C-alpha positions in Angstrom: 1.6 33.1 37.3 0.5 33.5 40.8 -0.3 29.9 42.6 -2.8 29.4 45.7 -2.6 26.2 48.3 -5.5 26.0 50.4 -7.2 24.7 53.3 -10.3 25.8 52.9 -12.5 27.2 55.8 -14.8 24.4 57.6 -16.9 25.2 60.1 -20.8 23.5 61.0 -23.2 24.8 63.7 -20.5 26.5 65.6 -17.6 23.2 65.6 -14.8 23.9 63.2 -13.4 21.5 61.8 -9.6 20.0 61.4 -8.5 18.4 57.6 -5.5 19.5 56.4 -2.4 17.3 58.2 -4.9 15.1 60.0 -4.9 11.5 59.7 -8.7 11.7 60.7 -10.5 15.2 59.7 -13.1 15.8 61.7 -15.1 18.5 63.7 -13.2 18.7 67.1 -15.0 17.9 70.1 -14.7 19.7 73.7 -11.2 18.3 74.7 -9.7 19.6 71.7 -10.4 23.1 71.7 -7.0 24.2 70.9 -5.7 21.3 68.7 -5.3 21.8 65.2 -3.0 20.2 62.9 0.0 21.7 60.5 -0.8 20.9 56.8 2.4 19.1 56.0 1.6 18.3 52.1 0.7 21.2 51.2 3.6 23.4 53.0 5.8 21.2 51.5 4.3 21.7 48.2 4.6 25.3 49.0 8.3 25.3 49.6 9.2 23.5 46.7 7.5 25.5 44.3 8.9 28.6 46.1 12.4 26.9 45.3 11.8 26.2 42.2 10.9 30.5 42.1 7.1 29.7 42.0 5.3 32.9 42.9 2.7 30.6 45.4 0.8 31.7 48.4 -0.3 29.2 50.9 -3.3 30.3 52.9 -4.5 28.2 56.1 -8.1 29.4 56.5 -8.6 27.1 59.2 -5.7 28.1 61.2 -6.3 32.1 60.2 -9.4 31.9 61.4 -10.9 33.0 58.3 -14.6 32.9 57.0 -15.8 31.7 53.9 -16.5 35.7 52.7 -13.3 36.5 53.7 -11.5 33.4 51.9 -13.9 34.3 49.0 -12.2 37.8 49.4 -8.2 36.5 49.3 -9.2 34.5 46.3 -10.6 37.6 44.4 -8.0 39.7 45.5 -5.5 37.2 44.5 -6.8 36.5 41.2 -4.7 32.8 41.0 -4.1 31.2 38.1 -3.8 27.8 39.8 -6.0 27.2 43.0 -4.9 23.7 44.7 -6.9 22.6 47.5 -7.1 19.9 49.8 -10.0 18.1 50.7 -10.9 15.2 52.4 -14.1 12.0 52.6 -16.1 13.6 55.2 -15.3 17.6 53.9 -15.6 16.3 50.1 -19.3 17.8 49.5 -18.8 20.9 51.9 -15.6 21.8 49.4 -17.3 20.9 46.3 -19.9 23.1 47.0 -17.7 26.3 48.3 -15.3 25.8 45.3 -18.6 26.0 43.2 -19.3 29.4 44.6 -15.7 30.2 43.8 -15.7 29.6 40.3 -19.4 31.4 39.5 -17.4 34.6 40.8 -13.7 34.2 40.1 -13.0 33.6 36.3 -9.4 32.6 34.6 -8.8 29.7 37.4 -7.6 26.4 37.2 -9.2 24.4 39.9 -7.2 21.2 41.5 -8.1 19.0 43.9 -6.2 16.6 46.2 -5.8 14.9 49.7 -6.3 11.5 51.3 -10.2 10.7 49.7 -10.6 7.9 47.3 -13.9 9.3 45.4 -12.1 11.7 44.2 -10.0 9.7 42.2 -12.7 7.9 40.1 -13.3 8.9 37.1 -16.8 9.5 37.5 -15.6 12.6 39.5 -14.0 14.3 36.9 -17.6 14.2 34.9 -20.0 15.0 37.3 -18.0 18.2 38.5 -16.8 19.9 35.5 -15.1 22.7 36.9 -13.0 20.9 38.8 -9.5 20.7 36.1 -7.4 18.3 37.9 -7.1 15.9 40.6 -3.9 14.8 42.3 -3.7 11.3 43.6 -1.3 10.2 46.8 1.3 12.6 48.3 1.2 15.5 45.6 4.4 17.6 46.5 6.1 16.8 43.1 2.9 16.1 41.0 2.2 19.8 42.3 5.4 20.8 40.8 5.1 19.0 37.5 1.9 20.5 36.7 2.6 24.3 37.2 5.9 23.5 34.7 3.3 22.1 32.2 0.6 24.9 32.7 3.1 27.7 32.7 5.2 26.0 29.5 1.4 25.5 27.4 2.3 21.8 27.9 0.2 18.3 27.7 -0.2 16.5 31.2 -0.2 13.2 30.0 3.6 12.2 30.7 2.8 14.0 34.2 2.3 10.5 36.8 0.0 11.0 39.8 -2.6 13.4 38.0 -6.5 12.6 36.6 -7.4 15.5 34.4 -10.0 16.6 31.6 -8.5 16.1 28.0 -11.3 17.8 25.8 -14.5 15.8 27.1 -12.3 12.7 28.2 -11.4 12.2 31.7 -8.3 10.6 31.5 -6.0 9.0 34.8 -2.2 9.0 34.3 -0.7 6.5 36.6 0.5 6.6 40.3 3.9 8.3 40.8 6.4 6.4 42.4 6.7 6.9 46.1 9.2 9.9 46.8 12.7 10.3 47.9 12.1 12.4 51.5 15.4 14.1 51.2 15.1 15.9 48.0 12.3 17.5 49.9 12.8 21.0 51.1 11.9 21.9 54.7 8.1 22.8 54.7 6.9 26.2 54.7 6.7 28.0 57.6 7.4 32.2 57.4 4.1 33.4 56.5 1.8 30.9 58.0 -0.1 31.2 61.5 2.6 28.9 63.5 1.4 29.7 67.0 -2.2 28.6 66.1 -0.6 25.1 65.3 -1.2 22.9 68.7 -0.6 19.3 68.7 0.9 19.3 72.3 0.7 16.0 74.6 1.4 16.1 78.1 0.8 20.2 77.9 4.3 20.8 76.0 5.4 24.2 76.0 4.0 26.8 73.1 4.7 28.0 70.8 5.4 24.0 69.8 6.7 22.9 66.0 5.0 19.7 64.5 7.6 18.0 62.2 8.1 14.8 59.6 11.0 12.4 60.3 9.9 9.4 58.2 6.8 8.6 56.0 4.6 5.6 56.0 4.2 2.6 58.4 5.7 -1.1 57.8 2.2 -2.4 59.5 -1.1 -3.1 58.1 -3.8 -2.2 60.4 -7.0 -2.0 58.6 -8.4 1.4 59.5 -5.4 3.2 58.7 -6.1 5.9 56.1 -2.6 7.7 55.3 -0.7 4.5 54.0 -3.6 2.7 52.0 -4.7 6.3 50.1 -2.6 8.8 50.5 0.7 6.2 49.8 -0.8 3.1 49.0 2.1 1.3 50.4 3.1 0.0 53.6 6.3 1.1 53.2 8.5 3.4 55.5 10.7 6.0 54.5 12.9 7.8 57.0 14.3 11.3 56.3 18.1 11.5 56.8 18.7 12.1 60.9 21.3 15.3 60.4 18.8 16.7 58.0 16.6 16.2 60.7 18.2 17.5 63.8 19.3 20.4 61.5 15.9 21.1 60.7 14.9 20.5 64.6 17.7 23.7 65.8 17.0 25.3 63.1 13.1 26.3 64.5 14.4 26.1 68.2 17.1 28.8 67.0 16.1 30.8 64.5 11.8 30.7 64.9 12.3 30.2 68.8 9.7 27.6 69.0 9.7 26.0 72.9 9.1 22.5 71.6 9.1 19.9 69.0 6.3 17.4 67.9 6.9 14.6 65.8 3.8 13.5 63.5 5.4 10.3 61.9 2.8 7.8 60.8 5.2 5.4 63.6 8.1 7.7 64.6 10.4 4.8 66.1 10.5 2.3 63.5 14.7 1.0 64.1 16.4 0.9 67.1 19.5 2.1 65.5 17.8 5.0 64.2 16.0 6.4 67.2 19.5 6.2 69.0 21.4 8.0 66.4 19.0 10.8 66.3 19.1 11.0 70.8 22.8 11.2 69.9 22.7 13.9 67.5 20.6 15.5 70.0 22.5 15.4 72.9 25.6 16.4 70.8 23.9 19.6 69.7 22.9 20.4 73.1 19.3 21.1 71.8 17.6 21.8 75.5 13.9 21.6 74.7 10.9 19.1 75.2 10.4 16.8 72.6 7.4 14.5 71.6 6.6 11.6 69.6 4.1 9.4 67.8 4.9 5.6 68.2 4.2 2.0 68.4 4.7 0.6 72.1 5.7 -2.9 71.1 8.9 -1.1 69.6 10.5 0.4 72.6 12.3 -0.8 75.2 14.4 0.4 78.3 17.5 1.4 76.5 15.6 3.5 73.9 12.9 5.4 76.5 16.1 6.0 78.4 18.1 7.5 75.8 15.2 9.7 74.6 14.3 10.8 78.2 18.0 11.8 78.2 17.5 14.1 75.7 14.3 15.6 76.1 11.7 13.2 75.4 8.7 14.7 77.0 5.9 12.9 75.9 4.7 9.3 73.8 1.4 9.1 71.6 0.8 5.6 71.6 -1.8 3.8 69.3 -3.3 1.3 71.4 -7.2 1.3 70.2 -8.4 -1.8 72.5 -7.7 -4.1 75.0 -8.8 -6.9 73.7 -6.0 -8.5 72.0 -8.8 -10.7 69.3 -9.7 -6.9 68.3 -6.1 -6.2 67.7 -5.7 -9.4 65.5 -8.7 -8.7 63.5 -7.4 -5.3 62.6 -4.1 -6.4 61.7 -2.5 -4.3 64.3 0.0 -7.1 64.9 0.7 -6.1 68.8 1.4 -8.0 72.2 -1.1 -5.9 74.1 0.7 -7.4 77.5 4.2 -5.6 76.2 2.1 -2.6 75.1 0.9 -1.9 78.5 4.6 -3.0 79.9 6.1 -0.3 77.9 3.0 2.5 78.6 3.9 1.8 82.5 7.8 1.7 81.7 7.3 5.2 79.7 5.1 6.9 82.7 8.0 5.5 85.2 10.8 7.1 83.2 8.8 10.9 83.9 7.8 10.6 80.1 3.8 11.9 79.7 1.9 9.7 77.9 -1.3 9.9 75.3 -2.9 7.3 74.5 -5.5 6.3 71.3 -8.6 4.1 71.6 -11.6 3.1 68.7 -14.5 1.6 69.3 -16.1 -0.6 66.6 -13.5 -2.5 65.4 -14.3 -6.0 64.1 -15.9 -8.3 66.7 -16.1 -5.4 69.1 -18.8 -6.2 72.1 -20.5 -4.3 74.9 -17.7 -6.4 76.9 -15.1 -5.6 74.9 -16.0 -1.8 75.1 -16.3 -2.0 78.5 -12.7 -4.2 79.2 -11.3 -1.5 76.9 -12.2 1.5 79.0 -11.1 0.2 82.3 -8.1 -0.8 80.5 -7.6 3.1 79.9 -8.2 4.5 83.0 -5.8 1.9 84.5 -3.4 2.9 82.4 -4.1 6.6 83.8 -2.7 8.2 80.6 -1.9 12.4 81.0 -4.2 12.8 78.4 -6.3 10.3 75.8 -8.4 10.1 72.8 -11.3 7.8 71.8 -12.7 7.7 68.2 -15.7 5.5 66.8 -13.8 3.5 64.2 -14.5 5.2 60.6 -14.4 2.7 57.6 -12.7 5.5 55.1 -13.8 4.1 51.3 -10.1 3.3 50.0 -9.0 1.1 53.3 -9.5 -2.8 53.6 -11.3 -2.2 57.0 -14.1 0.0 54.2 -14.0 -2.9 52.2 -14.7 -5.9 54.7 -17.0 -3.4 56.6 -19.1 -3.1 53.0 -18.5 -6.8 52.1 -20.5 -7.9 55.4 -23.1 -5.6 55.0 -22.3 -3.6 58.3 -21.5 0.0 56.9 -25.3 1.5 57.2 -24.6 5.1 55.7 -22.3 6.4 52.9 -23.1 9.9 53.8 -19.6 11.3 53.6 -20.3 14.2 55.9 -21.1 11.3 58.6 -17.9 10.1 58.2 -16.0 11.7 61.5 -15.8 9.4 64.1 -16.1 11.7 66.6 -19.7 12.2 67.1 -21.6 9.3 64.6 -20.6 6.1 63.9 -21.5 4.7 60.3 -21.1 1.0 61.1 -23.4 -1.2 62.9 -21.5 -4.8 63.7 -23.6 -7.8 64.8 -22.9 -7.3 68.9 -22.9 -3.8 68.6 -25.3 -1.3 66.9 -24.5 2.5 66.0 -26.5 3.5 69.4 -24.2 1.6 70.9 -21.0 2.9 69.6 -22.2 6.3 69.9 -23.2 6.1 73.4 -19.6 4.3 74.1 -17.7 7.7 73.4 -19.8 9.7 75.4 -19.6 7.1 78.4 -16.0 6.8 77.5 -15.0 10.7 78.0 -17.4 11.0 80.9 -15.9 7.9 82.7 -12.2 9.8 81.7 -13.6 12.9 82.7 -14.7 11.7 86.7 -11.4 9.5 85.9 -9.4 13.0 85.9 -11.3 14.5 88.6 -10.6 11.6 91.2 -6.8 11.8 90.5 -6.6 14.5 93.8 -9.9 13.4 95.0 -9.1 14.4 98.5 -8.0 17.3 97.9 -11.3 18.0 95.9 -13.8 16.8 98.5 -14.6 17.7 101.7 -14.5 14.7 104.6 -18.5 14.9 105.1 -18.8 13.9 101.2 -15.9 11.3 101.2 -17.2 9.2 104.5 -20.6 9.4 102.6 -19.6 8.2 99.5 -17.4 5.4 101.2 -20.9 4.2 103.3 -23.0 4.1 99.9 -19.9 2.1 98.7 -17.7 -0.3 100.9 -20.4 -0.2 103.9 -19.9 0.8 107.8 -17.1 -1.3 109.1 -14.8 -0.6 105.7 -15.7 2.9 106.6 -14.8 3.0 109.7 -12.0 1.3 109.4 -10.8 4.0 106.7 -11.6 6.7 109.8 -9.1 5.1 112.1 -6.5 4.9 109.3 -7.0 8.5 108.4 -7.0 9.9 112.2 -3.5 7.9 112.5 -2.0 9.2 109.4 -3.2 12.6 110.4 -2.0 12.5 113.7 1.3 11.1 112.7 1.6 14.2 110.3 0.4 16.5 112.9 3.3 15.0 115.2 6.0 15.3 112.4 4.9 18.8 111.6 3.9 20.6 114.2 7.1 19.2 116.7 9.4 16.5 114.8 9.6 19.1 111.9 10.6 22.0 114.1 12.5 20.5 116.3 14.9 19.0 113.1 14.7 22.8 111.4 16.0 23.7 115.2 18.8 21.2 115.2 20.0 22.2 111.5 19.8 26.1 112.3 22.3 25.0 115.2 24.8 23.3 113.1 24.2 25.2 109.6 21.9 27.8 109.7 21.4 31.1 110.4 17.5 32.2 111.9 16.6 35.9 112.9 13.3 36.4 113.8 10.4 34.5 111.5 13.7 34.3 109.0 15.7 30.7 108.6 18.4 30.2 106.2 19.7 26.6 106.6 22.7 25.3 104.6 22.0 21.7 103.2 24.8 20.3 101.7 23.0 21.0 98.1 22.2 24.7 98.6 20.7 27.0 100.7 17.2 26.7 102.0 15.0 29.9 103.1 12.1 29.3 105.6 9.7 31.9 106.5 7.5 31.3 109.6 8.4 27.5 109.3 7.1 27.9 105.9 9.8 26.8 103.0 9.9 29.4 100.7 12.6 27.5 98.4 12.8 24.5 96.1 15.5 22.0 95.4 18.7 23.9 95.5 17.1 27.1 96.9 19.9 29.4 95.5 22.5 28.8 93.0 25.2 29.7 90.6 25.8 28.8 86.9 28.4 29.5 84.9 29.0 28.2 81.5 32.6 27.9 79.4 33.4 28.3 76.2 36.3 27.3 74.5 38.8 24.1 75.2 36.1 23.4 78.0 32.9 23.7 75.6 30.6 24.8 78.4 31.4 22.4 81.0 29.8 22.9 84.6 31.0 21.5 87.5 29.7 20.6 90.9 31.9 20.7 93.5 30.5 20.0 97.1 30.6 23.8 99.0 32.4 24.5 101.7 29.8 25.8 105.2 31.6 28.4 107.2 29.4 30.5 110.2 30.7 33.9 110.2 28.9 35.6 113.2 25.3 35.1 114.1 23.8 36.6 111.0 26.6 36.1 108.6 27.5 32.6 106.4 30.3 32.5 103.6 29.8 28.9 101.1 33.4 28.7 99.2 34.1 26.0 96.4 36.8 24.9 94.6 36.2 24.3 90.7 39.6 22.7 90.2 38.6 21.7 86.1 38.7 25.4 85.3 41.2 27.1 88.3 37.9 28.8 89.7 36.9 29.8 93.0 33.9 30.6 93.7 32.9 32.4 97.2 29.1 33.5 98.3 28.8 35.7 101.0 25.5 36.2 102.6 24.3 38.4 105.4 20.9 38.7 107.0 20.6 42.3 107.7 16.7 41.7 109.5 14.2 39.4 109.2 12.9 40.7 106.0 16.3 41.3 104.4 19.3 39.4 103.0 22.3 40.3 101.1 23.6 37.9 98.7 27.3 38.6 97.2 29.1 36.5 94.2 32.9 36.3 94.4 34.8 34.6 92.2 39.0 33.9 91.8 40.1 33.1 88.4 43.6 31.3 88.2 43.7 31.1 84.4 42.5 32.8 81.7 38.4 31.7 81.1 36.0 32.8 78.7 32.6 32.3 79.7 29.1 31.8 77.7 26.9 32.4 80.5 27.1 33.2 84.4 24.2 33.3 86.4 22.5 33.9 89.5 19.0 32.1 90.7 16.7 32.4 93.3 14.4 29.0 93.3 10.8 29.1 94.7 8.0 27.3 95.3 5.4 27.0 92.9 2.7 27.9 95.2 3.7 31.3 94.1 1.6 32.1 91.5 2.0 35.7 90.4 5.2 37.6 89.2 6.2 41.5 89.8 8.2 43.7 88.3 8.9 47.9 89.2 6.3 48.2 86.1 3.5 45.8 87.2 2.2 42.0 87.6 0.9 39.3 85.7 0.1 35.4 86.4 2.8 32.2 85.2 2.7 30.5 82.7 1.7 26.7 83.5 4.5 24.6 85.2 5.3 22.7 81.8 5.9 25.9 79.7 9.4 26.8 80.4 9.3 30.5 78.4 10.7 33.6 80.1 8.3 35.2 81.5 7.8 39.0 79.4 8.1 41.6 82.0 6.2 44.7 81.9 9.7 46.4 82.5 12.6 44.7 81.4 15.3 46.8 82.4 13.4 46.2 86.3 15.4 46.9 89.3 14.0 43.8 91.0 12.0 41.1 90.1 9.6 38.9 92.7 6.8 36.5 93.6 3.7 38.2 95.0 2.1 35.9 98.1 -1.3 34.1 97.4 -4.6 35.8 98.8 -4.9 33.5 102.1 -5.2 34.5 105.6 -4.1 30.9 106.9 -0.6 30.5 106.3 -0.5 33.6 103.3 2.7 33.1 101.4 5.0 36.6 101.7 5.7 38.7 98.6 9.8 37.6 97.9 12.0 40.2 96.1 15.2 40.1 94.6 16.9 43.3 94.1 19.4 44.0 91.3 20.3 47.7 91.2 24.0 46.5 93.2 25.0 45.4 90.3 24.8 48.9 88.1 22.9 47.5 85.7 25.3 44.4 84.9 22.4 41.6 84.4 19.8 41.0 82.6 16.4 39.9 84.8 14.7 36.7 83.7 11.2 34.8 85.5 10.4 31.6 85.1 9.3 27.9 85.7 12.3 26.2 86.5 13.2 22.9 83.7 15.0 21.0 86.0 13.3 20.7 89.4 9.6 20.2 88.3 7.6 23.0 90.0 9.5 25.5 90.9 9.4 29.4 90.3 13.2 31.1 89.1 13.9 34.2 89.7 17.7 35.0 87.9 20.0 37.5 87.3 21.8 36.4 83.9 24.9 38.7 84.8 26.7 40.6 81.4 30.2 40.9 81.1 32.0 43.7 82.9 35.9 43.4 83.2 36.1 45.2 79.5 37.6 42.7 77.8 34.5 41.1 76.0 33.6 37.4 77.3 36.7 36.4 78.4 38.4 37.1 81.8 42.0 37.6 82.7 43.2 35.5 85.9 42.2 37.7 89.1 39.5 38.1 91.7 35.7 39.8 90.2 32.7 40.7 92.4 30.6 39.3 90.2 26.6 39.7 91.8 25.2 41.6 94.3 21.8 41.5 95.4 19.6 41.9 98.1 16.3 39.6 99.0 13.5 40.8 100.7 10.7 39.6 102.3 7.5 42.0 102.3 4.0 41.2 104.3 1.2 42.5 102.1 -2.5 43.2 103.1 -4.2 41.9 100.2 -7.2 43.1 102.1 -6.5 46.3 100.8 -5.5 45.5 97.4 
């Protein structure tokens, strides 16, 4: 008995559309070209029919891409005896009219219906559409289950809870099931569906990016709130086991080598206790990767930011829909909107990216409050934001009061969207007016955005024009003489007080031949080029990982400066925890040329995990090379490897930018030393935000596996070389 899921396709005058695993289904705007849900219900659903040795096929036409011929197609070709699909209020008659089309050319299937709409649920449903078999009401995964058992087995569905069906001629409604137990869910399925088309990424998180469940439902009442009044009809909260879910979090870091993690909770951090058990379950896996959350503001505080931000935390949805905290009230949103913004400042201090919600429309909403609540935003200066016209979904108490005081002026489902109409019209505000607020709203966010490096995007002419037309002559020219200071201040710092301190260091720890200065920090080592710096943070470094009684422990000991000659520097340290020393020897051969040579001195037997060699750069290098070609980085907040053209290269680099005026050289790092003992790697660097890496990851070659008897090992040798390209010619 083959069973079909589906999210059917959705697509109007050239918008497509987003219904599955969203809280609000609607067709996406311009700022969310590549966002698009995962449809958690249903590849639950999938997984636990699969386990329960379902033959079931789960097909995302949304995410795939497909067309409604081409879905029509699968379904023929498929010939289901089951076809589940989920629908939603503003998608209802769009489905209802595709499954029609369906059924006229597909015979032998049962047709059932689900998802977070309340029309469908009503009796009256059942009878109008007649080929529609079933309907599943709240979260279906087990209903699901249930009914292929009965349908397979010739059974009656009326002990089956949380199903409306067609007995005969007589619609009849079994009651609700009982909320479920999270854990006795199987992990959703994945293998099979289109996972890199899945994007729900604040703050630009690295992709490919997993969206996962830890809890259920939301202990708070607002209003508007569609997932908890339909879908659960409860405000309770359920939270999934935490070592089921960190084990479910490595498992698609390590075994479907996803780049980061997005939790979709309906309120993600609901108990203190909780949220810091999972950061420790985190931290004692090790799981290195960026991390994301959907949560309540008024529930944080220092300790638990600090804690997540320790292990990964990239990035915080928050809620926040107005700033006007009678708004709030009315809604039932029960928030201090003073600690809300508190903890939205606290967040962006801590590094953490934040995304932030707003509505407009709720109950009481104004032309001042509209107004008060987009200034709030762009104070706020979230990375990235959303604004929605408040949607009264039938099924929610905010539909009900909405209808109850006359204000809800359509009950055209397809309307429903809140992203382009608004179907309310409240007393201070009409629909013109909330639909004119979003488009103000993005275009204020959008100038908002731009003005962030507004000098940098402006020439002076237009900035001391747009400063007259604003703050008047003397403001302006007051802004001049505070400019020509600052600038001439820089000037002095740059063009003397900077060389003359890069002089004074080349003296005391430096070498410098030619346009070439290597400079030894304390930290690293730092690589100038013209009185350019080529290198960031560290510059160059070492890593080296243990396994074993030391589980990977790195240390840091302070290096040791030693001049050799006039183009020669050794850097020794002592790594006393593990009876390691650790020499680099470099030389600068000309100004275009430096060898770099890894010694160490084992005392005791070690086994290592990983050793390592790095060369960190700029990010103003923008384009990578290999002996096989080029291509361009990735942006600064995807930490992949970069996929080289060759990867068995004999040197890896970073080509110069395409400028006459201080042009950038082309920086190499050559690996054929080593005899093929390494494997090359490019890449932004995770801990010093914009940087470049170029690294040799160095493979074992002392011929007794990963572990090393005590005794000395050369173990890198490379060469970096600086090359002046005429991009002229190129």
């Amino acid at each position: 008995m083959k069973i079909v899921l589906a999210n059917l396709p959705w697509n109007s005058f050239g918008k497509v559309g987003v219904r599955a695993g969203s809280r609000w289904p609607h067709l996406k705007g311009r700022t969310e070209k590549h966002y698009l849900p995962f449809p958690f219900f249903l590849a639950y659903t999938a997984a636990l029919l699969k386990e329960n040795d379902f033959d079931v096929k789960l097909i995302d036409a949304i995410a795939e891409k497909r067309s409604y011929k081409g879905f029509l197609g699968d379904i023929k070709k498929l010939k289901p005896r089951i076809l589940i699909c989920e629908t939603s209020t503003v998608t209802l008659e769009h489905d209802i009219k595709f499954l029609e089309k369906i059924k006229k050319e597909v015979s032998g299937i049962f047709f059932v219906i689900c998802g977070p709409d309340i029309n469908i649920r009503q009796p009256a449903f059942l009878e109008k559409y007649r080929f529609i078999d079933a309907v599943l009401a709240g979260e279906y995964e087990f209903t699901v289950l249930d009914l292929v058992r009965c349908i397979r087995e010739n059974k009656e569905l009326n002990n089956t809870p949380g199903i409306i069906y067609r007995d005969s001629n007589n619609v009849k409604v079994n009651p609700f099931r009982p909320l479920i137990n999270l854990d006795k869910l199987p992990w959703p399925l994945r293998k099979g569906l289109p996972m890199g088309m899945y994007n729900d990424t604040p703050g630009d998180m690295p992709i490919p990016s997993a969206q996962m469940l830890a809890s259920r439902g939301c202990p708070y009442r607002c209003k508007f709130c569609l997932w908890p009044q339909v879908m659960y009809q409860s405000n309770s909260y359920r939270a999934r086991d935490i070592i089921d879910v960190v084990d479910e979090m490595e498992y698609l870091i390590k075994e479907m080598h996803f780049k980061s993690i997005y939790f979709d909770d309906d309120t993600f951090n609901v108990g203190k206790g909780r949220m810091l058990k999972l950061c420790d379950e985190i931290k004692k896996r090790k799981l290195d990767i960026p991390w994301a959350i959907m949560a309540r503001a008024d529930l944080m505080d220092r300790e638990i930011l600090e804690k997540m931000r320790e292990t990964g935390l990239f990035a915080v949805k928050y809620g926040v829909e107005s700033a006007s905290q009678e708004l709030l009230d009315n809604i039932n949103k029960n928030m201090d909107i003073k600690k809300t913004e508190e903890i939205i400042r606290l967040t962006k201090k801590l590094g953490i990216k934040t995304h932030l919600t707003f509505t407009f429309g709720l109950p009481g909403e104004t032309k001042e409050t509209i107004r008060k609540t987009i200034d709030f935003a762009l104070r706020l200066d979230p990375a990235t934001i959303q604004f929605s016209i408040a949607t009264p979904f039938p099924g929610t108490s905010f539909y009900e009061e909405m209808m109850a005081k006359g204000h809800i002026i359509s009950e055209n489902w397809t309307e429903y969207d809140g992203n382009h109409k608004s179907v309310i019209g409240l007393p201070d505000t009409t629909k013109k007016d909330l639909e004119f607020a979003i488009r103000s709203a993005y275009k204020e966010w959008a100038v908002h955005c731009s003005r962030r490096n507004t000098f940098k995007k402006l020439g002076y002419y237009q900035l001391m024009s747009k400063s007259l037309k604003v703050h008047g002559i003397f403001i302006t020219f007051f802004k001049i003489i505070r400019f020509l200071t600052r600038y001439l201040f820089l000037y002095l710092k740059e063009k003397i007080f900077f060389k003359k301190e890069i002089e004074n260091k080349t003296k005391e720890n430096g070498l410098k031949i030619g346009r070439l200065i290597l400079i030894f920090n304390g930290n690293g080592l730092v690589l100038y080029w013209d009185d350019m710096r080529l290198t960031k943070g560290e510059g160059f470094a070492s890593l080296f990982s243990f396994q074993g009684k030391l589980s990977q422990k790195l240390f840091n000991q302070c290096w040791n400066f030693e001049r050799v000659n006039n183009n020669e520097l050794l850097l020794t340290r002592s790594q006393d925890g593990v009876g390691m020393d650790e020499t680099w020897r470099l030389k600068i051969i000309d100004e275009k040329q430096i060898d770099w040579e890894i010694e160490i001195n084992l005392k005791n037997e070690i086994e290592f995990s990983a050793k390592k060699a790095m060369l960190i750069l700029s990010s103003r290098y923008r384009t990578w090379i290999d002996s096989w070609g080029e291509g361009r980085f990735y942006p600064m907040t995807d930490y992949r490897n970069v996929e080289l053209r060759n990867p068995s290269t004999g040197f890896i680099g970073l080509r110069g930018r395409k400028k006459l005026k201080g042009q950038l050289p082309t920086i190499l790092l050559e690996l054929s030393g080593n005899n093929g003992s390494y494997l090359p790697f490019i890449k932004n660097a995770k801990s010093i935000f914009g940087a470049r890496v170029l690294e040799a990851q160095i493979k074992n070659f002392n011929g007794h596996g990963e572990k090393y008897l005590p005794g000395a090992y050369k173990l890198f040798s490379g060469r970096i070389k600086i090359v002046e390209e005429d991009f002229s010619k190129r």
